[in-house]
Tab-separated table of C-alpha atoms in Angstrom:
chain	number	residue	atom	x	y	z
A	1	MET	CA	1.553	33.779	69.182
A	2	LYS	CA	0.211	30.398	70.023
A	3	ARG	CA	0.493	27.936	67.154
A	4	LYS	CA	-0.362	24.863	69.174
A	5	TRP	CA	-3.696	24.324	67.528
A	6	LEU	CA	-2.416	24.570	64.025
A	7	PHE	CA	0.332	21.990	64.447
A	8	GLY	CA	-1.808	19.820	66.647
A	9	ALA	CA	-4.640	19.753	64.137
A	10	ILE	CA	-2.406	19.018	61.160
A	11	GLY	CA	-0.957	16.093	63.168
A	12	VAL	CA	-4.340	14.720	64.019
A	13	GLY	CA	-5.643	15.050	60.496
A	14	PHE	CA	-2.600	13.350	59.081
A	15	ALA	CA	-2.622	10.610	61.708
A	16	PHE	CA	-6.222	9.915	60.903
A	17	ALA	CA	-5.519	9.320	57.241
A	18	VAL	CA	-2.367	7.379	57.889
A	19	ALA	CA	-4.147	5.154	60.432
A	20	GLU	CA	-6.650	4.399	57.735
A	21	LEU	CA	-3.891	3.361	55.438
A	22	ILE	CA	-2.358	1.052	58.063
A	23	ILE	CA	-5.660	-0.522	58.950
A	24	GLY	CA	-6.192	-1.197	55.290
A	25	GLY	CA	-3.213	-3.431	55.651
A	26	ILE	CA	-0.207	-4.136	53.546
A	27	SER	CA	-0.118	-7.735	52.429
A	28	SER	CA	3.352	-9.019	51.881
A	29	LYS	CA	3.917	-12.314	50.027
A	30	VAL	CA	6.290	-14.632	51.667
A	31	GLN	CA	8.833	-15.400	48.962
A	32	ALA	CA	10.717	-18.651	48.925
A	33	LEU	CA	13.621	-16.811	47.293
A	34	GLU	CA	14.290	-13.203	47.897
A	35	VAL	CA	14.549	-10.792	45.063
A	36	LEU	CA	18.064	-9.317	45.101
A	37	GLN	CA	19.179	-5.753	44.744
A	38	PRO	CA	20.950	-4.848	41.522
A	39	THR	CA	24.668	-4.226	41.705
A	40	SER	CA	26.090	-0.781	41.326
A	41	GLU	CA	26.735	-1.472	37.675
A	42	PHE	CA	23.119	-2.494	37.262
A	43	TYR	CA	23.533	-4.204	33.906
A	44	VAL	CA	25.559	-7.127	35.162
A	45	ASN	CA	24.634	-9.052	38.272
A	46	ASP	CA	26.853	-12.149	38.191
A	47	GLN	CA	25.784	-13.688	41.510
A	48	ALA	CA	26.689	-17.171	40.357
A	49	ASP	CA	30.142	-15.857	39.265
A	50	VAL	CA	30.236	-17.512	35.888
A	51	LEU	CA	31.323	-14.579	33.808
A	52	SER	CA	34.926	-13.404	33.444
A	53	GLU	CA	35.785	-9.809	34.263
A	54	ASP	CA	36.404	-8.964	30.653
A	55	ALA	CA	33.052	-10.363	29.670
A	56	GLU	CA	31.354	-8.362	32.402
A	57	LYS	CA	33.099	-5.141	31.280
A	58	THR	CA	32.105	-5.742	27.655
A	59	PHE	CA	28.545	-6.438	28.595
A	60	ILE	CA	28.326	-3.359	30.735
A	61	SER	CA	29.759	-1.090	28.090
A	62	ARG	CA	27.415	-2.399	25.412
A	63	SER	CA	24.351	-2.099	27.631
A	64	LYS	CA	25.383	1.391	28.638
A	65	ALA	CA	25.802	2.457	25.023
A	66	LEU	CA	22.354	0.995	24.249
A	67	ASP	CA	20.798	2.749	27.117
A	68	GLU	CA	22.338	6.080	26.178
A	69	ALA	CA	21.327	5.819	22.589
A	70	THR	CA	17.897	4.343	22.893
A	71	GLY	CA	16.844	4.124	26.542
A	72	GLN	CA	16.502	0.316	26.167
A	73	GLN	CA	18.040	-1.625	28.991
A	74	VAL	CA	19.477	-5.167	28.727
A	75	VAL	CA	20.368	-6.559	32.086
A	76	ILE	CA	21.718	-9.927	33.028
A	77	LEU	CA	21.349	-11.775	36.410
A	78	THR	CA	22.983	-15.069	37.186
A	79	ILE	CA	22.108	-17.007	40.258
A	80	PRO	CA	23.147	-20.512	41.335
A	81	THR	CA	19.714	-21.912	42.124
A	82	LEU	CA	16.084	-21.110	42.393
A	83	GLY	CA	15.274	-23.604	45.099
A	84	GLU	CA	11.561	-23.948	45.317
A	85	GLU	CA	10.828	-20.790	43.449
A	86	SER	CA	9.318	-20.700	39.991
A	87	LEU	CA	11.545	-19.467	37.248
A	88	GLU	CA	8.966	-17.245	35.601
A	89	GLU	CA	7.697	-15.734	38.860
A	90	TYR	CA	11.207	-14.926	40.121
A	91	SER	CA	12.199	-13.495	36.769
A	92	LEU	CA	9.130	-11.285	36.539
A	93	GLU	CA	9.396	-10.061	40.130
A	94	THR	CA	13.061	-9.149	39.650
A	95	ALA	CA	12.451	-7.372	36.404
A	96	ARG	CA	9.627	-5.408	37.837
A	97	LYS	CA	11.362	-4.504	41.105
A	98	TRP	CA	14.495	-3.357	39.361
A	99	GLY	CA	12.472	-1.311	36.930
A	100	ILE	CA	14.422	-2.338	33.942
A	101	GLY	CA	13.703	-0.072	30.945
A	102	GLN	CA	12.046	3.317	30.837
A	103	LYS	CA	8.853	3.946	32.626
A	104	ASP	CA	6.857	5.226	29.760
A	105	LYS	CA	8.280	2.858	27.112
A	106	ASN	CA	8.726	-0.384	29.106
A	107	ASN	CA	11.709	-1.306	26.909
A	108	GLY	CA	13.608	-3.530	29.262
A	109	ILE	CA	15.053	-7.012	28.891
A	110	LEU	CA	16.223	-9.248	31.681
A	111	ILE	CA	18.370	-12.297	31.012
A	112	LEU	CA	18.244	-14.740	33.864
A	113	LEU	CA	20.633	-17.621	34.145
A	114	VAL	CA	20.202	-20.204	36.901
A	115	THR	CA	23.472	-22.109	36.703
A	116	ASP	CA	23.110	-25.078	38.983
A	117	ASP	CA	19.519	-25.726	37.796
A	118	HIS	CA	20.503	-25.199	34.133
A	119	LEU	CA	17.638	-22.809	33.457
A	120	ILE	CA	17.402	-19.746	31.270
A	121	ARG	CA	14.785	-17.108	30.912
A	122	ILE	CA	14.638	-13.986	28.798
A	123	GLU	CA	12.066	-11.590	30.278
A	124	VAL	CA	10.716	-9.168	27.713
A	125	GLY	CA	9.186	-5.762	28.723
A	126	TYR	CA	5.697	-4.790	27.594
A	127	GLY	CA	6.918	-2.154	25.214
A	128	VAL	CA	9.314	-4.350	23.275
A	129	GLU	CA	7.201	-7.468	22.965
A	130	GLU	CA	6.641	-6.627	19.364
A	131	LYS	CA	10.309	-6.470	18.601
A	132	ILE	CA	11.050	-9.652	20.499
A	133	PRO	CA	7.944	-11.884	20.528
A	134	ASP	CA	8.110	-15.076	22.534
A	135	GLY	CA	8.909	-17.296	19.509
A	136	LEU	CA	11.881	-15.065	18.633
A	137	ALA	CA	13.052	-14.993	22.202
A	138	GLY	CA	13.065	-18.745	22.266
A	139	ARG	CA	14.910	-18.890	18.958
A	140	LEU	CA	17.550	-16.416	20.030
A	141	GLN	CA	18.083	-18.512	23.151
A	142	ARG	CA	18.358	-21.770	21.270
A	143	THR	CA	20.557	-20.334	18.515
A	144	PHE	CA	22.993	-18.125	20.375
A	145	LEU	CA	22.989	-19.066	24.014
A	146	THR	CA	22.178	-22.676	24.628
A	147	PRO	CA	24.779	-24.334	22.412
A	148	ARG	CA	27.570	-22.247	23.941
A	149	LEU	CA	26.331	-22.930	27.463
A	150	LYS	CA	26.362	-26.646	26.744
A	151	GLU	CA	30.063	-26.274	25.950
A	152	GLY	CA	30.614	-24.261	29.063
A	153	ASP	CA	31.262	-21.049	27.222
A	154	PHE	CA	29.352	-18.641	29.419
A	155	ASP	CA	31.148	-15.514	28.231
A	156	GLY	CA	30.598	-16.249	24.587
A	157	GLY	CA	26.987	-17.294	25.040
A	158	VAL	CA	25.968	-14.303	27.049
A	159	LEU	CA	27.717	-11.790	24.881
A	160	SER	CA	26.413	-13.394	21.715
A	161	LEU	CA	22.852	-13.311	23.064
A	162	GLN	CA	23.282	-9.700	24.146
A	163	THR	CA	24.268	-8.754	20.589
A	164	ALA	CA	21.373	-10.635	19.153
A	165	ILE	CA	18.934	-8.952	21.492
A	166	ILE	CA	20.326	-5.516	20.724
A	167	GLN	CA	20.113	-6.262	17.056
A	168	ALA	CA	16.536	-7.509	17.343
A	169	LEU	CA	15.510	-4.538	19.348
A	170	ASN	CA	16.774	-2.108	16.713
A	171	ASP	CA	15.636	-3.851	13.569
A	172	GLN	CA	19.095	-4.887	12.554
A	173	GLU	CA	20.162	-8.114	10.996
A	174	ILE	CA	20.569	-10.679	13.753
A	175	THR	CA	24.048	-12.132	13.677
A	176	GLY	CA	24.623	-12.720	17.314
A	177	ASP	CA	28.314	-11.988	16.970
A	178	PRO	CA	29.869	-12.164	20.453
A	179	ASP	CA	32.462	-9.665	19.453
A	180	GLY	CA	30.159	-6.852	18.591
A	181	GLY	CA	26.905	-5.436	17.425
A	182	PRO	CA	25.648	-2.047	16.321
A	183	THR	CA	27.811	0.844	17.432
A	184	LEU	CA	26.564	3.748	19.487
A	185	ALA	CA	26.491	5.985	16.387
A	186	GLU	CA	24.523	3.444	14.382
A	187	LEU	CA	22.065	3.048	17.185
A	188	GLU	CA	21.550	6.758	17.626
A	189	GLU	CA	20.990	7.120	13.877
A	190	THR	CA	18.363	4.498	13.549
A	191	PHE	CA	16.602	5.322	16.762
A	192	THR	CA	13.931	7.958	16.685
A	193	GLU	CA	12.726	9.576	19.813
A	194	ASN	CA	8.997	9.666	20.460
A	195	GLU	CA	8.038	12.304	22.929
A	196	SER	CA	5.499	11.037	25.298
A	197	GLU	CA	3.248	13.346	27.222
A	198	GLU	CA	2.894	12.679	30.868
A	199	SER	CA	-0.082	13.919	32.712
A	200	ASP	CA	0.332	13.971	36.391
A	201	ASP	CA	-3.024	13.944	38.160
A	202	GLY	CA	-1.564	13.786	41.637
A	203	PHE	CA	0.045	17.196	41.167
A	204	LEU	CA	-3.181	18.743	39.911
A	205	THR	CA	-5.131	17.459	42.924
A	206	LEU	CA	-2.510	18.811	45.285
A	207	ALA	CA	-2.517	22.177	43.560
A	208	LEU	CA	-6.261	22.372	43.810
A	209	TRP	CA	-6.170	21.481	47.485
A	210	LEU	CA	-3.595	24.205	48.188
A	211	LEU	CA	-5.594	26.688	46.243
A	212	ALA	CA	-8.725	25.803	48.252
A	213	PHE	CA	-6.742	25.997	51.449
A	214	GLY	CA	-5.286	29.334	50.490
A	215	GLY	CA	-8.746	30.469	49.539
A	216	VAL	CA	-10.109	29.518	52.963
A	217	ILE	CA	-7.381	31.389	54.777
A	218	TYR	CA	-7.696	34.473	52.627
A	219	TYR	CA	-11.429	34.517	53.038
A	220	SER	CA	-11.378	34.262	56.828
A	221	PHE	CA	-8.610	36.840	57.002
A	222	ALA	CA	-10.409	39.202	54.676
A	223	LYS	CA	-13.795	38.712	56.442
A	224	LYS	CA	-12.223	39.410	59.782
A	225	ASN	CA	-10.685	42.623	58.582
A	226	ASN	CA	-13.817	43.807	56.795
A	227	PHE	CA	-12.029	43.717	53.479
A	228	TRP	CA	-15.143	44.144	51.471
A	229	LYS	CA	-17.130	46.357	53.712
A	230	LYS	CA	-17.882	49.816	52.441
A	231	CYS	CA	-16.034	52.726	53.907
A	232	PRO	CA	-18.787	54.756	55.744
A	233	LYS	CA	-17.182	57.966	54.564
A	234	CYS	CA	-16.486	57.487	50.957
A	235	GLY	CA	-18.075	54.121	49.969
A	236	HIS	CA	-14.789	52.739	48.671
A	237	ARG	CA	-13.939	49.089	49.414
A	238	LYS	CA	-10.182	49.030	49.555
A	239	TRP	CA	-8.367	49.036	52.892
A	240	THR	CA	-4.929	48.756	54.304
A	241	VAL	CA	-4.382	46.789	57.520
A	242	GLU	CA	-1.916	47.431	60.286
A	243	GLN	CA	-1.511	45.104	63.241
A	244	LYS	CA	0.043	46.025	66.552
A	245	TYR	CA	0.500	43.557	69.316
A	246	LEU	CA	0.258	45.157	72.802
A	247	SER	CA	1.970	42.591	74.941
A	248	GLU	CA	1.320	44.250	78.354
A	249	ILE	CA	-2.395	43.714	78.002
A	250	LYS	CA	-2.114	40.753	75.612
A	251	VAL	CA	-4.307	42.416	72.983
A	252	THR	CA	-3.887	42.834	69.238
A	253	GLU	CA	-4.882	46.210	67.835
A	254	ASP	CA	-5.798	46.197	64.152
A	255	THR	CA	-5.972	49.515	62.345
A	256	VAL	CA	-7.797	49.513	58.994
A	257	THR	CA	-7.401	52.548	56.846
A	258	CYS	CA	-9.558	53.347	53.809
A	259	LYS	CA	-7.309	53.682	50.793
A	260	LYS	CA	-9.350	56.392	49.257
A	261	CYS	CA	-10.269	58.727	51.996
A	262	GLY	CA	-8.071	57.802	54.905
A	263	TYR	CA	-10.886	56.879	57.288
A	264	GLN	CA	-9.620	54.705	60.024
A	265	LYS	CA	-11.094	52.038	62.247
A	266	LYS	CA	-9.399	50.411	65.174
A	267	THR	CA	-10.340	47.102	66.729
A	268	LYS	CA	-8.834	45.280	69.721
A	269	THR	CA	-8.952	41.498	69.971
A	270	LYS	CA	-7.816	39.340	72.852
A	271	ASP	CA	-5.186	36.686	72.122
A	272	SER	CA	-6.973	33.359	71.534
A	273	SER	CA	-5.626	30.006	70.486
A	274	GLY	CA	-6.630	30.252	66.865
A	275	GLY	CA	-9.407	27.614	66.559
A	276	GLY	CA	-9.880	28.599	62.915
A	277	SER	CA	-6.375	27.780	61.866
A	278	GLY	CA	-6.677	24.524	63.679
A	279	LEU	CA	-9.484	23.352	61.435
A	280	ALA	CA	-7.646	24.497	58.405
A	281	GLY	CA	-4.750	22.439	59.561
A	282	PHE	CA	-6.914	19.323	59.946
A	283	LEU	CA	-8.096	19.793	56.403
A	284	LEU	CA	-4.610	20.061	55.063
A	285	GLY	CA	-3.352	17.080	57.067
A	286	SER	CA	-6.171	14.751	56.034
A	287	SER	CA	-6.005	15.784	52.413
A	288	PHE	CA	-2.310	14.956	52.334
A	289	GLY	CA	-2.982	11.630	54.009
A	290	SER	CA	-5.817	10.599	51.733
A	291	SER	CA	-3.950	11.557	48.544
A	292	SER	CA	-1.025	9.410	49.592
A	293	SER	CA	-3.237	6.404	50.324
A	294	GLY	CA	-4.987	6.954	47.017
A	295	GLY	CA	-1.663	6.864	45.223
A	296	SER	CA	-0.421	3.557	46.651
A	297	GLY	CA	-3.851	1.941	46.131
A	298	GLY	CA	-3.464	2.378	42.450
A	299	PHE	CA	-0.276	0.341	42.246
A	300	SER	CA	-0.845	-3.252	41.688
A	301	GLY	CA	1.806	-5.175	39.910
A	302	GLY	CA	3.609	-2.095	38.742
A	303	SER	CA	7.248	-1.611	39.309
A	304	SER	CA	8.246	-0.001	42.547
A	305	GLY	CA	11.530	1.071	41.038
A	306	GLY	CA	9.729	3.508	38.835
A	307	GLY	CA	11.187	2.049	35.677
A	308	GLY	CA	9.861	-0.211	32.932
A	309	SER	CA	7.056	-2.642	33.378
A	310	PHE	CA	6.771	-6.303	32.435
A	311	GLY	CA	3.763	-8.431	31.577
A	312	GLY	CA	5.260	-11.891	31.552
A	313	GLY	CA	6.447	-12.032	27.947
A	314	GLY	CA	9.607	-13.809	26.944
A	315	SER	CA	10.757	-17.434	26.981
A	316	SER	CA	12.267	-20.001	29.233
A	317	GLY	CA	14.538	-22.862	28.388
A	318	ARG	CA	17.149	-25.092	29.798
A	319	TRP	CA	20.516	-26.368	28.817
B	1	MET	CA	0.334	32.741	57.047
B	2	ALA	CA	-2.579	34.725	58.401
B	3	GLU	CA	-3.137	34.825	62.116
B	4	GLU	CA	-6.491	33.663	63.121
B	5	LYS	CA	-7.813	35.090	66.234
B	6	LYS	CA	-11.431	34.420	66.407
B	7	SER	CA	-12.422	34.990	69.977
B	8	LYS	CA	-15.549	32.840	69.748
B	9	MET	CA	-16.967	30.390	67.310
B	10	SER	CA	-20.617	29.640	67.442
B	11	LEU	CA	-21.824	26.061	67.697
B	12	GLY	CA	-23.479	26.403	64.314
B	13	TRP	CA	-20.148	27.169	62.672
B	14	ILE	CA	-18.481	24.171	64.279
B	15	ILE	CA	-21.156	21.769	63.155
B	16	ALA	CA	-21.100	23.134	59.677
B	17	ILE	CA	-17.311	22.737	59.434
B	18	VAL	CA	-17.440	19.190	60.785
B	19	VAL	CA	-20.035	18.281	58.189
B	20	ILE	CA	-17.965	19.727	55.476
B	21	LEU	CA	-14.893	17.853	56.630
B	22	VAL	CA	-16.811	14.581	56.676
B	23	ILE	CA	-18.049	15.214	53.193
B	24	LEU	CA	-14.580	15.996	51.953
B	25	TRP	CA	-13.194	12.847	53.530
B	26	GLY	CA	-16.096	10.902	52.009
B	27	VAL	CA	-15.417	12.302	48.590
B	28	GLY	CA	-11.714	11.542	48.849
B	29	THR	CA	-12.368	8.026	49.934
B	30	TYR	CA	-14.911	7.431	47.155
B	31	ASN	CA	-12.509	8.733	44.544
B	32	ASN	CA	-9.863	6.455	45.895
B	33	LEU	CA	-12.175	3.458	45.578
B	34	VAL	CA	-13.109	4.497	42.067
B	35	GLY	CA	-9.488	4.584	41.193
B	36	MET	CA	-8.981	1.080	42.529
B	37	SER	CA	-11.944	-0.159	40.663
B	38	GLY	CA	-10.523	1.334	37.540
B	39	ALA	CA	-7.299	-0.553	38.138
B	40	ILE	CA	-9.143	-3.734	38.475
B	41	ASP	CA	-10.940	-3.132	35.179
B	42	GLY	CA	-7.621	-2.383	33.540
B	43	ASN	CA	-6.139	-5.580	34.840
B	44	TRP	CA	-9.155	-7.601	33.722
B	45	ALA	CA	-8.835	-6.134	30.235
B	46	GLN	CA	-5.285	-7.466	30.177
B	47	VAL	CA	-6.472	-10.892	31.280
B	48	GLU	CA	-8.978	-10.897	28.375
B	49	ASN	CA	-6.264	-9.761	26.008
B	50	ASN	CA	-4.209	-12.755	26.949
B	51	LEU	CA	-7.093	-15.185	26.745
B	52	GLN	CA	-7.682	-13.824	23.307
B	53	ARG	CA	-4.089	-14.340	22.434
B	54	ARG	CA	-4.233	-17.942	23.467
B	55	TYR	CA	-7.505	-18.353	21.664
B	56	ASP	CA	-5.935	-17.142	18.440
B	57	LEU	CA	-2.891	-19.238	18.888
B	58	ILE	CA	-4.653	-22.538	19.215
B	59	PRO	CA	-5.867	-23.324	15.670
B	60	ASN	CA	-2.341	-22.998	14.408
B	61	LEU	CA	-0.996	-25.287	17.154
B	62	VAL	CA	-3.718	-27.869	16.665
B	63	SER	CA	-3.188	-28.067	12.945
B	64	THR	CA	0.615	-28.453	13.372
B	65	VAL	CA	0.095	-31.359	15.794
B	66	LYS	CA	-2.633	-32.887	13.542
B	67	GLY	CA	-0.106	-32.908	10.766
B	68	TYR	CA	1.865	-35.525	12.732
B	69	ALA	CA	-0.862	-37.144	14.904
B	70	ALA	CA	-4.103	-37.088	12.898
B	71	HIS	CA	-5.819	-39.948	14.705
B	72	GLU	CA	-5.915	-38.389	18.200
B	73	GLU	CA	-9.512	-37.059	17.605
B	74	GLY	CA	-10.648	-36.846	21.210
B	75	VAL	CA	-8.370	-34.064	22.227
B	76	TYR	CA	-9.048	-31.933	19.109
B	77	THR	CA	-12.769	-32.083	19.795
B	78	GLU	CA	-12.212	-31.226	23.471
B	79	ILE	CA	-10.272	-28.142	22.468
B	80	ALA	CA	-12.725	-27.020	19.832
B	81	ASP	CA	-15.622	-27.303	22.330
B	82	ALA	CA	-13.704	-25.338	25.001
B	83	ARG	CA	-12.823	-22.671	22.539
B	84	ALA	CA	-16.419	-22.215	21.467
B	85	LYS	CA	-17.524	-22.030	25.069
B	86	LEU	CA	-14.880	-19.333	25.688
B	87	ALA	CA	-16.147	-17.285	22.791
B	88	GLY	CA	-19.658	-17.279	24.337
B	89	ALA	CA	-18.538	-16.643	27.962
B	90	LYS	CA	-19.667	-13.421	29.562
B	91	THR	CA	-19.236	-13.427	33.318
B	92	VAL	CA	-15.926	-13.862	35.063
B	93	GLU	CA	-17.065	-17.287	36.209
B	94	GLU	CA	-17.986	-18.396	32.653
B	95	VAL	CA	-14.686	-17.197	31.402
B	96	GLN	CA	-12.936	-19.008	34.167
B	97	ASN	CA	-14.583	-22.336	33.480
B	98	ALA	CA	-14.146	-22.197	29.755
B	99	SER	CA	-10.528	-21.190	30.149
B	100	ASN	CA	-9.856	-24.052	32.515
B	101	GLU	CA	-11.342	-26.543	30.118
B	102	LEU	CA	-9.180	-25.056	27.341
B	103	GLU	CA	-6.078	-25.422	29.466
B	104	SER	CA	-6.862	-29.053	30.176
B	105	GLY	CA	-7.234	-29.668	26.477
B	106	LEU	CA	-3.991	-27.898	25.679
B	107	GLY	CA	-2.241	-29.962	28.381
B	108	ARG	CA	-3.394	-33.146	26.731
B	109	LEU	CA	-2.387	-31.879	23.352
B	110	LEU	CA	1.120	-31.175	24.436
B	111	ALA	CA	1.426	-34.400	26.280
B	112	ILE	CA	0.453	-36.180	23.070
B	113	ALA	CA	3.060	-34.173	21.056
B	114	GLU	CA	5.755	-35.501	23.374
B	115	ALA	CA	5.329	-38.898	21.768
B	116	TYR	CA	6.243	-37.641	18.269
B	117	PRO	CA	9.969	-36.737	18.056
B	118	GLU	CA	9.696	-35.371	14.491
B	119	LEU	CA	7.006	-33.003	15.660
B	120	LYS	CA	9.093	-31.848	18.579
B	121	ALA	CA	12.012	-31.109	16.293
B	122	ASN	CA	9.851	-29.127	13.926
B	123	GLU	CA	10.908	-25.479	14.017
B	124	ASN	CA	7.390	-24.204	13.572
B	125	PHE	CA	6.162	-26.327	16.429
B	126	MET	CA	8.992	-25.132	18.691
B	127	SER	CA	8.075	-21.498	17.977
B	128	LEU	CA	4.457	-22.205	18.673
B	129	GLN	CA	5.452	-23.856	21.913
B	130	ASP	CA	7.371	-20.764	22.839
B	131	GLU	CA	4.394	-18.606	21.990
B	132	LEU	CA	2.035	-20.803	23.920
B	133	ALA	CA	4.313	-20.917	26.935
B	134	GLY	CA	4.730	-17.175	26.727
B	135	THR	CA	1.012	-16.631	26.542
B	136	GLU	CA	0.371	-18.932	29.486
B	137	ASN	CA	2.899	-16.993	31.417
B	138	ARG	CA	1.302	-13.711	30.445
B	139	LEU	CA	-2.081	-15.107	31.474
B	140	ALA	CA	-0.644	-16.154	34.824
B	141	THR	CA	0.900	-12.718	35.308
B	142	SER	CA	-2.194	-10.793	34.408
B	143	ARG	CA	-4.332	-13.048	36.492
B	144	LYS	CA	-2.109	-12.395	39.433
B	145	ASP	CA	-2.215	-8.641	38.829
B	146	TYR	CA	-5.931	-8.817	38.561
B	147	ASN	CA	-6.351	-10.831	41.706
B	148	ASP	CA	-3.980	-8.577	43.569
B	149	SER	CA	-5.890	-5.515	42.677
B	150	VAL	CA	-9.199	-7.227	43.556
B	151	LYS	CA	-7.793	-8.184	46.923
B	152	THR	CA	-6.612	-4.645	47.703
B	153	TYR	CA	-9.992	-3.315	46.744
B	154	ASN	CA	-12.041	-5.942	48.616
B	155	VAL	CA	-10.074	-5.485	51.798
B	156	LYS	CA	-10.347	-1.755	51.627
B	157	ILE	CA	-14.123	-1.653	51.198
B	158	LYS	CA	-14.527	-3.833	54.245
B	159	THR	CA	-12.337	-1.906	56.712
B	160	ILE	CA	-13.760	0.770	58.895
B	161	PRO	CA	-14.262	3.624	58.123
B	162	THR	CA	-14.136	3.067	54.408
B	163	ASN	CA	-16.889	0.489	54.528
B	164	PHE	CA	-19.454	3.224	55.317
B	165	ILE	CA	-18.745	4.970	52.044
B	166	ALA	CA	-18.578	1.799	50.118
B	167	GLY	CA	-21.863	0.522	51.524
B	168	LEU	CA	-23.587	3.822	50.996
B	169	LEU	CA	-22.571	4.048	47.405
B	170	GLY	CA	-23.118	0.493	46.420
B	171	MET	CA	-19.568	-0.581	45.869
B	172	ASN	CA	-19.380	-4.287	46.316
B	173	ALA	CA	-16.619	-6.896	46.456
B	174	ARG	CA	-15.330	-7.986	43.079
B	175	GLU	CA	-14.803	-11.602	42.044
B	176	TYR	CA	-11.427	-13.290	41.968
B	177	PHE	CA	-10.258	-15.142	38.884
B	178	GLU	CA	-9.629	-18.743	40.065
B	179	ILE	CA	-7.944	-21.382	38.070
B	180	ASN	CA	-7.649	-25.062	38.167
B	181	GLU	CA	-4.142	-25.404	39.523
B	182	GLU	CA	-3.585	-28.872	38.003
B	183	ALA	CA	-4.568	-27.895	34.499
B	184	GLN	CA	-2.315	-24.867	34.736
B	185	LYS	CA	0.724	-27.006	35.538
B	186	ASN	CA	0.182	-29.187	32.546
B	187	VAL	CA	0.321	-26.333	30.113
B	188	ILE	CA	3.469	-24.513	31.269
B	189	VAL	CA	5.696	-26.900	29.483
B	190	ASP	CA	8.947	-28.072	31.118
B	191	PHE	CA	11.494	-28.109	28.319
B	192	SER	CA	13.819	-31.057	28.305
B	193	GLU	CA	15.811	-30.887	25.133
């Protein structure tokens, strides 16, 4: 059977919609400083190499425990310098790109240390701004991190701040003890899960399209084979269809048999290139294309990592 | 999948199907634009949220500074006026202008505060500074998100073939939210402790 039309038409339809997407243009901002990729450990990204291995391990295990118990993510990034880049912009872009925190709860925290420039920033996710408002973020910085950084104690400062943040996020007393904070068990106890309902419109749209498409195909198939025509003998409307392809004469013979009385009708059709399925293919292709361009149009400022989102809350400082 | 072997399709059918396809494409595109427009509204709401936040923060900030620098009348009046204007602003442009004036006033206020070391050491003032800096940052972020979504939308409604639908259904370009760059710089405080 010739399927050229079907595939060709799907291709054209899809290309049409994709071309529209490309013409629309993708504007990329030229960044003075490139946003990095997170390391395999995710929680610790010590690009400036100021933390000892032990400190890194401790930080990771604590953040991991926090993540498991509550879904909150505390991540640290250290870089040597920002260059021309703005601290707040870089921090926000990184936090968003890495998708720190859960998508529906936006409960992520990014600690950014710029070691040569002596700058600090704590970036607070949308969902935890209540727990750590800007004033508190600044105070935590000034109390637990900055004094230690001034003495050169990066390990102590970072671990202490991490503890303080974890305590603040979970309504515990803020001690900022570098040697420990709430245990996994304690976190799990105090943390209550709120189920959030997700409604996925994209899926619904796709399902509707497939349904319509299926409907179109069924209808044309049914119409062609007289599915609803009355049987001339008994008036019944149900048929069975049998198709035979006679290759010598390149003709398809369809035999429809009335289910009730056995009345049969044979029709012969010449092999044609299926214009009908071609159009159905175009429909399918263009609907896929336009639903994908609709999806990406909706994203502005959201996180491409699919994780938590940030609105610019937090505080900056220097030491 | 069903095998379609229509031996012949009348011209009428072909025209009808083409029309249907065009309509479907039109509907899809329109819905897409509506979605983008919605995103813009959402982002604007966030901008207004943050403007409100700053608005609410200011009286506290002003009174704290006044506690140490009562005689600097000029700047307090400037801020009060700008605040009143912002409360009455309706269009994006009015909001813009009022917010720029407010930012200038705040910049002056913080510059003045620099001259009073006891004020700077005051814990309350430091917290307020954090809150203000955070709010300004949030404002910058939401303004950027808003402008980004406006840009995407404005470009989309001008490109062919989308512009046909947009023109037909009265979807026009949305305004950007501009700021006075200089005023903005003053307010994002550079901490030198």
